GROMACS .gro file of C-alpha atoms in nm:
model
  416
    1MET     CA    1  -0.057   0.018   0.012
    2ARG     CA    2   0.129   0.356  -0.066
    3GLY     CA    3   0.174   0.567   0.147
    4LEU     CA    4  -0.039   0.917   0.133
    5MET     CA    5   0.343   1.088   0.062
    6GLU     CA    6   0.418   0.851  -0.198
    7ILE     CA    7   0.097   0.940  -0.351
    8ALA     CA    8   0.238   1.291  -0.346
    9GLU     CA    9   0.594   1.277  -0.483
   10GLN     CA   10   0.467   1.041  -0.820
   11ALA     CA   11   0.137   1.276  -0.854
   12ARG     CA   12   0.343   1.595  -0.851
   13ARG     CA   13   0.601   1.415  -1.023
   14VAL     CA   14   0.414   1.309  -1.288
   15LYS     CA   15   0.169   1.640  -1.351
   16ARG     CA   16   0.379   1.782  -1.605
   17THR     CA   17   0.330   1.477  -1.839
   18VAL     CA   18  -0.030   1.488  -1.825
   19ALA     CA   19  -0.065   1.891  -1.872
   20LYS     CA   20   0.187   1.778  -2.266
   21LEU     CA   21  -0.083   1.488  -2.354
   22GLY     CA   22  -0.205   1.576  -2.675
   23THR     CA   23  -0.580   1.526  -2.699
   24ASN     CA   24  -0.610   1.269  -2.897
   25ASP     CA   25  -0.364   1.094  -2.631
   26LYS     CA   26  -0.609   1.202  -2.310
   27ASN     CA   27  -0.940   1.055  -2.487
   28ARG     CA   28  -0.754   0.738  -2.565
   29GLY     CA   29  -0.658   0.697  -2.260
   30LEU     CA   30  -1.058   0.766  -2.198
   31HIS     CA   31  -1.192   0.536  -2.389
   32ALA     CA   32  -0.997   0.288  -2.299
   33ILE     CA   33  -1.195   0.344  -1.901
   34ALA     CA   34  -1.475   0.332  -1.994
   35ASP     CA   35  -1.402   0.065  -2.201
   36ALA     CA   36  -1.250  -0.148  -1.917
   37LEU     CA   37  -1.508  -0.031  -1.718
   38GLU     CA   38  -1.710  -0.273  -1.881
   39ALA     CA   39  -1.516  -0.551  -1.968
   40GLN     CA   40  -1.540  -0.596  -1.571
   41THR     CA   41  -1.816  -0.467  -1.428
   42LYS     CA   42  -1.871  -0.875  -1.216
   43ALA     CA   43  -1.509  -0.745  -1.105
   44ILE     CA   44  -1.653  -0.453  -0.942
   45LEU     CA   45  -1.990  -0.608  -0.844
   46ARG     CA   46  -1.837  -0.826  -0.650
   47ALA     CA   47  -1.614  -0.569  -0.470
   48ASN     CA   48  -1.916  -0.328  -0.436
   49ARG     CA   49  -2.081  -0.656  -0.250
   50VAL     CA   50  -1.845  -0.686  -0.044
   51ASP     CA   51  -1.929  -0.321   0.052
   52ILE     CA   52  -2.272  -0.321   0.071
   53GLU     CA   53  -2.238  -0.652   0.316
   54ASN     CA   54  -2.014  -0.504   0.544
   55GLY     CA   55  -2.240  -0.116   0.498
   56ARG     CA   56  -2.557  -0.304   0.641
   57ALA     CA   57  -2.397  -0.513   0.917
   58ASN     CA   58  -2.258  -0.108   1.011
   59GLY     CA   59  -2.604   0.037   0.991
   60LEU     CA   60  -2.575   0.207   0.726
   61ASN     CA   61  -2.913   0.358   0.640
   62ASP     CA   62  -3.117   0.340   0.305
   63GLY     CA   63  -3.024   0.674   0.109
   64LEU     CA   64  -2.594   0.555   0.241
   65ILE     CA   65  -2.707   0.191   0.050
   66ASP     CA   66  -2.832   0.390  -0.233
   67ARG     CA   67  -2.496   0.562  -0.234
   68LEU     CA   68  -2.334   0.318  -0.254
   69THR     CA   69  -2.486   0.044  -0.462
   70LEU     CA   70  -2.335  -0.070  -0.821
   71ASP     CA   71  -2.565  -0.293  -1.059
   72GLU     CA   72  -2.461  -0.281  -1.452
   73THR     CA   73  -2.634  -0.040  -1.495
   74ARG     CA   74  -2.516   0.216  -1.303
   75ILE     CA   75  -2.194   0.099  -1.450
   76ALA     CA   76  -2.246   0.059  -1.758
   77GLY     CA   77  -2.382   0.447  -1.718
   78ILE     CA   78  -2.059   0.486  -1.555
   79ALA     CA   79  -1.845   0.367  -1.810
   80GLU     CA   80  -2.072   0.604  -2.079
   81GLY     CA   81  -1.940   0.914  -1.870
   82CYS     CA   82  -1.637   0.856  -1.963
   83ARG     CA   83  -1.681   0.909  -2.280
   84GLN     CA   84  -1.896   1.165  -2.256
   85VAL     CA   85  -1.605   1.332  -2.107
   86ALA     CA   86  -1.419   1.202  -2.473
   87ALA     CA   87  -1.642   1.414  -2.737
   88LEU     CA   88  -1.615   1.726  -2.532
   89PRO     CA   89  -1.391   2.074  -2.639
   90ASP     CA   90  -1.072   1.945  -2.482
   91PRO     CA   91  -1.052   2.278  -2.279
   92ILE     CA   92  -0.704   2.263  -2.217
   93GLY     CA   93  -0.473   2.603  -2.403
   94GLU     CA   94  -0.815   2.735  -2.505
   95THR     CA   95  -0.721   3.139  -2.563
   96LEU     CA   96  -1.069   3.364  -2.404
   97TRP     CA   97  -0.914   3.650  -2.553
   98MET     CA   98  -0.622   3.860  -2.692
   99ARG     CA   99  -0.610   4.229  -2.685
  100LYS     CA  100  -0.303   4.475  -2.849
  101MET     CA  101  -0.155   4.707  -2.565
  102PRO     CA  102  -0.069   5.012  -2.738
  103ASN     CA  103   0.283   4.947  -2.613
  104GLY     CA  104   0.245   4.690  -2.848
  105LEU     CA  105   0.281   4.436  -2.647
  106GLU     CA  106  -0.001   4.125  -2.711
  107ILE     CA  107  -0.168   4.023  -2.395
  108GLY     CA  108  -0.458   3.766  -2.375
  109GLN     CA  109  -0.519   3.450  -2.150
  110LYS     CA  110  -0.489   3.095  -2.211
  111ARG     CA  111  -0.659   2.735  -1.974
  112VAL     CA  112  -0.465   2.538  -1.858
  113PRO     CA  113  -0.381   2.294  -1.623
  114MET     CA  114  -0.439   2.298  -1.215
  115GLY     CA  115  -0.164   2.119  -1.193
  116VAL     CA  116  -0.313   1.838  -0.879
  117ILE     CA  117  -0.614   1.796  -0.811
  118GLY     CA  118  -0.678   1.631  -0.454
  119ILE     CA  119  -1.135   1.445  -0.423
  120ILE     CA  120  -1.204   1.369  -0.039
  121TYR     CA  121  -1.564   1.193  -0.062
  122GLU     CA  122  -1.743   0.936   0.092
  123ALA     CA  123  -1.981   0.649  -0.012
  124ARG     CA  124  -2.032   0.729  -0.386
  125PRO     CA  125  -1.829   0.494  -0.570
  126ASN     CA  126  -1.972   0.635  -0.856
  127VAL     CA  127  -1.720   0.954  -0.795
  128THR     CA  128  -1.367   0.736  -0.776
  129VAL     CA  129  -1.428   0.716  -1.213
  130ASP     CA  130  -1.595   0.987  -1.200
  131ALA     CA  131  -1.364   1.271  -1.043
  132ALA     CA  132  -1.063   1.080  -1.280
  133VAL     CA  133  -1.155   1.104  -1.618
  134LEU     CA  134  -1.280   1.496  -1.547
  135CYS     CA  135  -0.889   1.561  -1.420
  136PHE     CA  136  -0.762   1.358  -1.648
  137LYS     CA  137  -0.915   1.510  -1.936
  138ALA     CA  138  -0.827   1.838  -1.847
  139GLY     CA  139  -0.497   1.756  -1.788
  140SER     CA  140  -0.424   1.729  -1.386
  141ALA     CA  141  -0.315   1.376  -1.255
  142CYS     CA  142  -0.517   1.355  -0.935
  143ILE     CA  143  -0.514   1.154  -0.521
  144LEU     CA  144  -0.866   1.030  -0.494
  145ARG     CA  145  -0.963   0.974  -0.123
  146GLY     CA  146  -1.303   0.827  -0.064
  147GLY     CA  147  -1.505   0.644   0.218
  148LYS     CA  148  -1.433   0.362   0.383
  149GLU     CA  149  -1.809   0.265   0.313
  150ALA     CA  150  -1.689   0.214  -0.047
  151PHE     CA  151  -1.303   0.137  -0.044
  152HIS     CA  152  -1.276  -0.199  -0.182
  153SER     CA  153  -1.513  -0.119  -0.482
  154SER     CA  154  -1.316   0.255  -0.542
  155LEU     CA  155  -0.961  -0.016  -0.442
  156CYS     CA  156  -1.145  -0.239  -0.773
  157LEU     CA  157  -1.241   0.078  -0.978
  158THR     CA  158  -0.937   0.247  -0.967
  159GLU     CA  159  -0.709  -0.094  -1.039
  160ILE     CA  160  -0.897  -0.108  -1.405
  161MET     CA  161  -0.855   0.267  -1.524
  162ARG     CA  162  -0.476   0.228  -1.399
  163ASP     CA  163  -0.474  -0.073  -1.600
  164ALA     CA  164  -0.606   0.071  -1.893
  165LEU     CA  165  -0.354   0.401  -1.878
  166ARG     CA  166  -0.123   0.161  -1.855
  167SER     CA  167  -0.230  -0.034  -2.164
  168GLN     CA  168  -0.214   0.321  -2.376
  169GLY     CA  169   0.142   0.401  -2.294
  170LEU     CA  170  -0.036   0.626  -2.080
  171PRO     CA  171   0.138   0.705  -1.723
  172ALA     CA  172  -0.097   0.561  -1.424
  173ASP     CA  173  -0.031   0.757  -1.170
  174ALA     CA  174  -0.190   1.070  -1.318
  175ILE     CA  175  -0.480   0.881  -1.042
  176ASN     CA  176  -0.453   0.785  -0.777
  177LEU     CA  177  -0.639   0.612  -0.486
  178VAL     CA  178  -0.564   0.680  -0.101
  179GLU     CA  179  -0.588   0.337  -0.002
  180ASP     CA  180  -0.609   0.468   0.427
  181THR     CA  181  -0.948   0.587   0.475
  182THR     CA  182  -0.908   0.665   0.837
  183ARG     CA  183  -0.883   1.024   0.986
  184ASP     CA  184  -0.600   1.070   0.953
  185SER     CA  185  -0.511   1.134   0.561
  186ALA     CA  186  -0.824   1.305   0.522
  187ASN     CA  187  -0.570   1.534   0.720
  188GLN     CA  188  -0.293   1.563   0.613
  189MET     CA  189  -0.504   1.537   0.246
  190MET     CA  190  -0.638   1.941   0.345
  191LYS     CA  191  -0.204   2.073   0.387
  192LEU     CA  192  -0.089   1.906   0.107
  193ASN     CA  193   0.112   2.247   0.025
  194GLY     CA  194   0.313   2.173  -0.208
  195TYR     CA  195   0.174   1.950  -0.369
  196LEU     CA  196  -0.228   2.000  -0.429
  197ASP     CA  197  -0.311   2.271  -0.658
  198VAL     CA  198  -0.710   2.208  -0.505
  199LEU     CA  199  -0.887   2.063  -0.258
  200ILE     CA  200  -1.214   1.963  -0.355
  201PRO     CA  201  -1.521   1.775  -0.105
  202ARG     CA  202  -1.798   1.619  -0.212
  203GLY     CA  203  -2.007   1.439   0.032
  204GLY     CA  204  -2.236   1.569   0.382
  205ALA     CA  205  -2.189   1.863   0.545
  206GLY     CA  206  -1.941   1.744   0.794
  207LEU     CA  207  -1.772   1.626   0.555
  208ILE     CA  208  -1.754   2.006   0.379
  209GLN     CA  209  -1.689   2.182   0.686
  210SER     CA  210  -1.441   1.966   0.775
  211VAL     CA  211  -1.222   2.096   0.461
  212VAL     CA  212  -1.340   2.410   0.467
  213LEU     CA  213  -1.203   2.501   0.811
  214ASN     CA  214  -0.904   2.318   0.870
  215ALA     CA  215  -0.778   2.304   0.494
  216THR     CA  216  -0.466   2.513   0.415
  217VAL     CA  217  -0.417   2.395   0.068
  218PRO     CA  218  -0.664   2.585  -0.203
  219VAL     CA  219  -1.071   2.422  -0.179
  220ILE     CA  220  -1.334   2.435  -0.412
  221GLU     CA  221  -1.646   2.403  -0.192
  222THR     CA  222  -1.922   2.151  -0.292
  223GLY     CA  223  -2.215   2.174  -0.087
  224THR     CA  224  -2.575   1.997   0.055
  225GLY     CA  225  -2.875   2.082  -0.090
  226ASN     CA  226  -3.142   2.147   0.078
  227CYS     CA  227  -3.325   2.251  -0.294
  228HIS     CA  228  -3.727   2.387  -0.287
  229VAL     CA  229  -3.998   2.346  -0.532
  230TYR     CA  230  -4.244   2.573  -0.487
  231VAL     CA  231  -4.598   2.527  -0.630
  232ASP     CA  232  -4.716   2.943  -0.712
  233ALA     CA  233  -5.084   3.012  -0.728
  234ALA     CA  234  -5.060   2.990  -1.149
  235ALA     CA  235  -4.903   2.628  -1.065
  236ASP     CA  236  -5.080   2.395  -1.295
  237LEU     CA  237  -5.134   2.145  -0.991
  238ASP     CA  238  -5.100   1.778  -1.240
  239MET     CA  239  -4.710   1.959  -1.303
  240ALA     CA  240  -4.744   2.031  -1.004
  241GLN     CA  241  -4.758   1.689  -0.825
  242ARG     CA  242  -4.506   1.491  -1.121
  243ILE     CA  243  -4.203   1.741  -1.027
  244LEU     CA  244  -4.249   1.649  -0.692
  245VAL     CA  245  -4.332   1.340  -0.657
  246ASN     CA  246  -3.963   1.326  -0.907
  247ALA     CA  247  -3.794   1.593  -0.660
  248LYS     CA  248  -3.842   1.355  -0.396
  249CYS     CA  249  -3.834   1.020  -0.452
  250GLN     CA  250  -3.688   0.965  -0.772
  251ARG     CA  251  -3.338   0.849  -0.554
  252PRO     CA  252  -3.395   1.053  -0.213
  253SER     CA  253  -3.059   1.006  -0.125
  254VAL     CA  254  -2.864   1.247  -0.323
  255CYS     CA  255  -2.785   1.637  -0.299
  256ASN     CA  256  -3.083   1.686  -0.606
  257ALA     CA  257  -3.364   1.604  -0.457
  258ALA     CA  258  -3.676   1.836  -0.295
  259GLU     CA  259  -3.618   1.797   0.039
  260SER     CA  260  -3.908   2.137   0.144
  261LEU     CA  261  -4.222   2.197  -0.040
  262LEU     CA  262  -4.444   2.594   0.013
  263VAL     CA  263  -4.755   2.554  -0.155
  264HIS     CA  264  -4.962   2.873  -0.211
  265LYS     CA  265  -5.227   2.972  -0.002
  266ASP     CA  266  -5.452   3.008  -0.302
  267VAL     CA  267  -5.390   2.640  -0.378
  268ALA     CA  268  -5.313   2.467  -0.070
  269ALA     CA  269  -5.584   2.342   0.025
  270GLN     CA  270  -5.624   2.155  -0.346
  271PHE     CA  271  -5.270   2.144  -0.387
  272LEU     CA  272  -5.190   1.976  -0.025
  273PRO     CA  273  -5.413   1.636  -0.116
  274MET     CA  274  -5.281   1.526  -0.444
  275ALA     CA  275  -4.882   1.551  -0.351
  276ALA     CA  276  -4.966   1.320  -0.020
  277ALA     CA  277  -5.191   1.135  -0.229
  278GLY     CA  278  -4.852   1.127  -0.470
  279LEU     CA  279  -4.554   1.093  -0.207
  280ALA     CA  280  -4.767   0.823  -0.046
  281PRO     CA  281  -4.684   0.510  -0.282
  282SER     CA  282  -4.272   0.628  -0.130
  283GLY     CA  283  -4.395   0.629   0.241
  284VAL     CA  284  -4.328   0.989   0.237
  285THR     CA  285  -4.274   1.101   0.623
  286ILE     CA  286  -4.391   1.529   0.559
  287HIS     CA  287  -4.336   1.769   0.821
  288GLY     CA  288  -4.566   2.007   0.789
  289CYS     CA  289  -4.665   2.377   0.865
  290PRO     CA  290  -4.997   2.416   1.122
  291ARG     CA  291  -5.203   2.536   0.788
  292THR     CA  292  -5.037   2.191   0.637
  293VAL     CA  293  -5.118   1.989   0.952
  294ALA     CA  294  -5.463   2.169   0.928
  295LEU     CA  295  -5.556   2.065   0.567
  296LEU     CA  296  -5.323   1.667   0.560
  297GLY     CA  297  -5.434   1.564   0.932
  298ASP     CA  298  -5.274   1.440   1.236
  299ALA     CA  299  -5.031   1.154   0.982
  300ILE     CA  300  -4.853   1.446   0.944
  301VAL     CA  301  -4.581   1.588   1.191
  302PRO     CA  302  -4.570   1.947   1.289
  303ALA     CA  303  -4.225   2.082   1.113
  304THR     CA  304  -3.957   2.285   1.348
  305GLU     CA  305  -3.672   2.587   1.242
  306GLU     CA  306  -3.430   2.207   1.212
  307ASP     CA  307  -3.716   2.040   1.024
  308TYR     CA  308  -3.664   2.316   0.779
  309ALA     CA  309  -3.298   2.368   0.715
  310ARG     CA  310  -3.335   1.996   0.690
  311GLU     CA  311  -3.120   1.833   0.379
  312TYR     CA  312  -3.357   1.475   0.523
  313LEU     CA  313  -3.157   1.260   0.270
  314GLY     CA  314  -3.419   1.010   0.288
  315TYR     CA  315  -3.824   0.989   0.213
  316GLU     CA  316  -3.924   1.319   0.458
  317ILE     CA  317  -3.971   1.560   0.293
  318SER     CA  318  -4.088   2.006   0.495
  319CYS     CA  319  -4.392   2.169   0.348
  320ARG     CA  320  -4.570   2.496   0.420
  321VAL     CA  321  -4.789   2.745   0.324
  322VAL     CA  322  -4.763   3.109   0.225
  323ASP     CA  323  -4.869   3.381   0.170
  324SER     CA  324  -4.718   3.458  -0.144
  325LEU     CA  325  -4.456   3.438  -0.439
  326ASP     CA  326  -4.247   3.713  -0.139
  327GLU     CA  327  -4.295   3.459   0.084
  328ALA     CA  328  -4.216   3.162  -0.075
  329ILE     CA  329  -3.903   3.341  -0.205
  330ALA     CA  330  -3.704   3.497   0.188
  331HIS     CA  331  -3.815   3.147   0.268
  332ILE     CA  332  -3.594   2.996   0.078
  333ASP     CA  333  -3.345   3.254   0.145
  334ARG     CA  334  -3.342   3.088   0.496
  335TYR     CA  335  -3.353   2.767   0.477
  336SER     CA  336  -3.190   2.652   0.132
  337THR     CA  337  -2.810   2.587   0.095
  338GLY     CA  338  -2.796   2.749  -0.260
  339HIS     CA  339  -2.837   2.455  -0.414
  340SER     CA  340  -3.159   2.415  -0.653
  341GLU     CA  341  -3.473   2.573  -0.646
  342CYS     CA  342  -3.801   2.478  -0.871
  343ILE     CA  343  -4.090   2.761  -0.949
  344VAL     CA  344  -4.445   2.559  -1.112
  345THR     CA  345  -4.632   2.871  -1.195
  346ARG     CA  346  -4.785   2.950  -1.517
  347ASP     CA  347  -4.721   3.308  -1.504
  348LEU     CA  348  -4.452   3.465  -1.686
  349SER     CA  349  -4.443   3.731  -1.430
  350ALA     CA  350  -4.350   3.508  -1.076
  351ALA     CA  351  -4.136   3.299  -1.252
  352ARG     CA  352  -3.896   3.558  -1.417
  353ARG     CA  353  -3.852   3.723  -1.051
  354PHE     CA  354  -3.778   3.346  -0.875
  355LEU     CA  355  -3.525   3.373  -1.167
  356ASP     CA  356  -3.410   3.637  -1.069
  357GLU     CA  357  -3.430   3.697  -0.719
  358VAL     CA  358  -3.398   3.311  -0.538
  359ASP     CA  359  -3.011   3.339  -0.566
  360SER     CA  360  -2.891   2.966  -0.587
  361ALA     CA  361  -2.599   2.781  -0.808
  362ALA     CA  362  -2.977   2.610  -1.061
  363VAL     CA  363  -3.307   2.815  -1.079
  364TYR     CA  364  -3.566   2.575  -1.303
  365VAL     CA  365  -3.946   2.715  -1.448
  366ASN     CA  366  -4.157   2.391  -1.420
  367ALA     CA  367  -3.894   2.152  -1.394
  368SER     CA  368  -3.754   1.855  -1.145
  369THR     CA  369  -3.486   1.977  -0.971
  370ARG     CA  370  -3.329   1.604  -0.972
  371PHE     CA  371  -3.138   1.823  -1.339
  372THR     CA  372  -2.852   1.923  -1.149
  373ASP     CA  373  -2.610   1.705  -1.274
  374GLY     CA  374  -2.327   1.731  -1.494
  375PHE     CA  375  -2.444   1.505  -1.752
  376GLU     CA  376  -2.788   1.647  -1.802
  377PHE     CA  377  -2.617   1.950  -1.779
  378GLY     CA  378  -2.392   1.792  -2.131
  379PHE     CA  379  -2.051   1.842  -1.908
  380GLY     CA  380  -2.063   1.408  -1.933
  381ALA     CA  381  -1.965   1.320  -1.607
  382GLU     CA  382  -1.837   1.520  -1.275
  383ILE     CA  383  -1.634   1.615  -1.000
  384GLY     CA  384  -1.959   1.798  -0.804
  385ILE     CA  385  -2.243   2.057  -0.742
  386SER     CA  386  -1.975   2.428  -0.620
  387THR     CA  387  -2.229   2.628  -0.385
  388GLN     CA  388  -1.992   2.846  -0.417
  389LYS     CA  389  -1.962   3.172  -0.620
  390LEU     CA  390  -1.599   3.213  -0.643
  391HIS     CA  391  -1.427   3.030  -1.048
  392ALA     CA  392  -1.704   2.768  -1.025
  393ARG     CA  393  -2.016   2.747  -0.932
  394GLY     CA  394  -2.351   2.424  -1.022
  395PRO     CA  395  -2.215   2.162  -1.166
  396MET     CA  396  -1.861   2.131  -1.199
  397GLY     CA  397  -1.756   1.986  -1.525
  398LEU     CA  398  -1.442   2.022  -1.735
  399THR     CA  399  -1.349   2.415  -1.738
  400ALA     CA  400  -1.367   2.430  -1.388
  401LEU     CA  401  -1.119   2.198  -1.369
  402THR     CA  402  -0.876   2.365  -1.482
  403THR     CA  403  -0.718   2.761  -1.466
  404THR     CA  404  -0.594   3.048  -1.693
  405ARG     CA  405  -0.228   3.221  -1.745
  406SER     CA  406  -0.181   3.536  -1.889
  407ILE     CA  407   0.010   3.553  -2.228
  408ILE     CA  408   0.245   3.786  -2.348
  409TYR     CA  409   0.389   3.860  -2.654
  410GLY     CA  410   0.661   4.135  -2.727
  411ASP     CA  411   0.815   4.258  -2.918
  412GLY     CA  412   1.197   4.442  -2.663
  413GLN     CA  413   0.991   4.676  -2.435
  414VAL     CA  414   1.058   4.744  -2.155
  415ARG     CA  415   0.876   4.895  -1.921
  416THR     CA  416   0.928   5.297  -1.842
   0.00000   0.00000   0.00000
């Protein structure tokens, strides 16, 4: 087992080689990875079964088990994500702008690799591949540190990817997995100054806050998802029910699932029973305000302030009846984590106000929040959903994993 410092040294040594790879070489590596993942599906599933069995024995909840689970369809989807990344335009070397100054200097800016990118994540084995292939296409080496819950899956996936790169004569050390899953290794990664050019946490609120508060290397913050669906007075209620059920129930363990429902008072008496009926087959528990309880009865759990701020990651949702669009926006502003919010309405003015005034990374009109995803946005795989406002925001694809360099052409100019 390679130690973290050995991995860091190898990644730092290989980053120049990775940065100089041409688009064809990188794409050849990505297609080799995709083919190898599909060819090794049975081995991946065997490793994943060990993680699932360990997770159940250790009391992981259903939401985390779902995040952890791989099957043939999900593996095929991961492989397809690799091919989509290969099909994307290569951002490296792109000239963003160039202008000629009065003194004759030509000054511009081009896109260049980060160097070495670190990712700390939890029970999401798909992140092992998503992160690795994005970093590779973006011309950077990566150091991956997954959670212990997905260790066997991540190790198997990493070995397959490294072997695929070797088979193409490409540097295997472009992709590295930290096999020490203790807290010590995470703490060490947070302080790998001189080795890591950026560190990206992807996981629950506790992990993200730990990295943000303790890291001495630069951090891109990915956020938790307390996502809202607001059903406006002018909503198509059948559409609203479909959107709500999809946003909450299609995959409740992910960060773009809806966690809060807001309903305008003018349609609450009609829509809340529809909402409850739509959520009932999945066994969703509703934590509601007094008006929600009055309309739906004792089956509703009275909501607390904490309920409105929670990312449930399961079959629970908070619900509040609001008097106006202004109150809905104010509620979102107070409790949202800045991830994804939706308004369901036929009122164009209300839709425009929602788009303009809700300060989140993704804001929807008449569509499920479940679309906040790099694959759905056409980025191929994604490294995470950034809820910060510096450098990257929303689903982070290739360009979010690059930086820029100023380039200057002169003809002997000196400054006076």
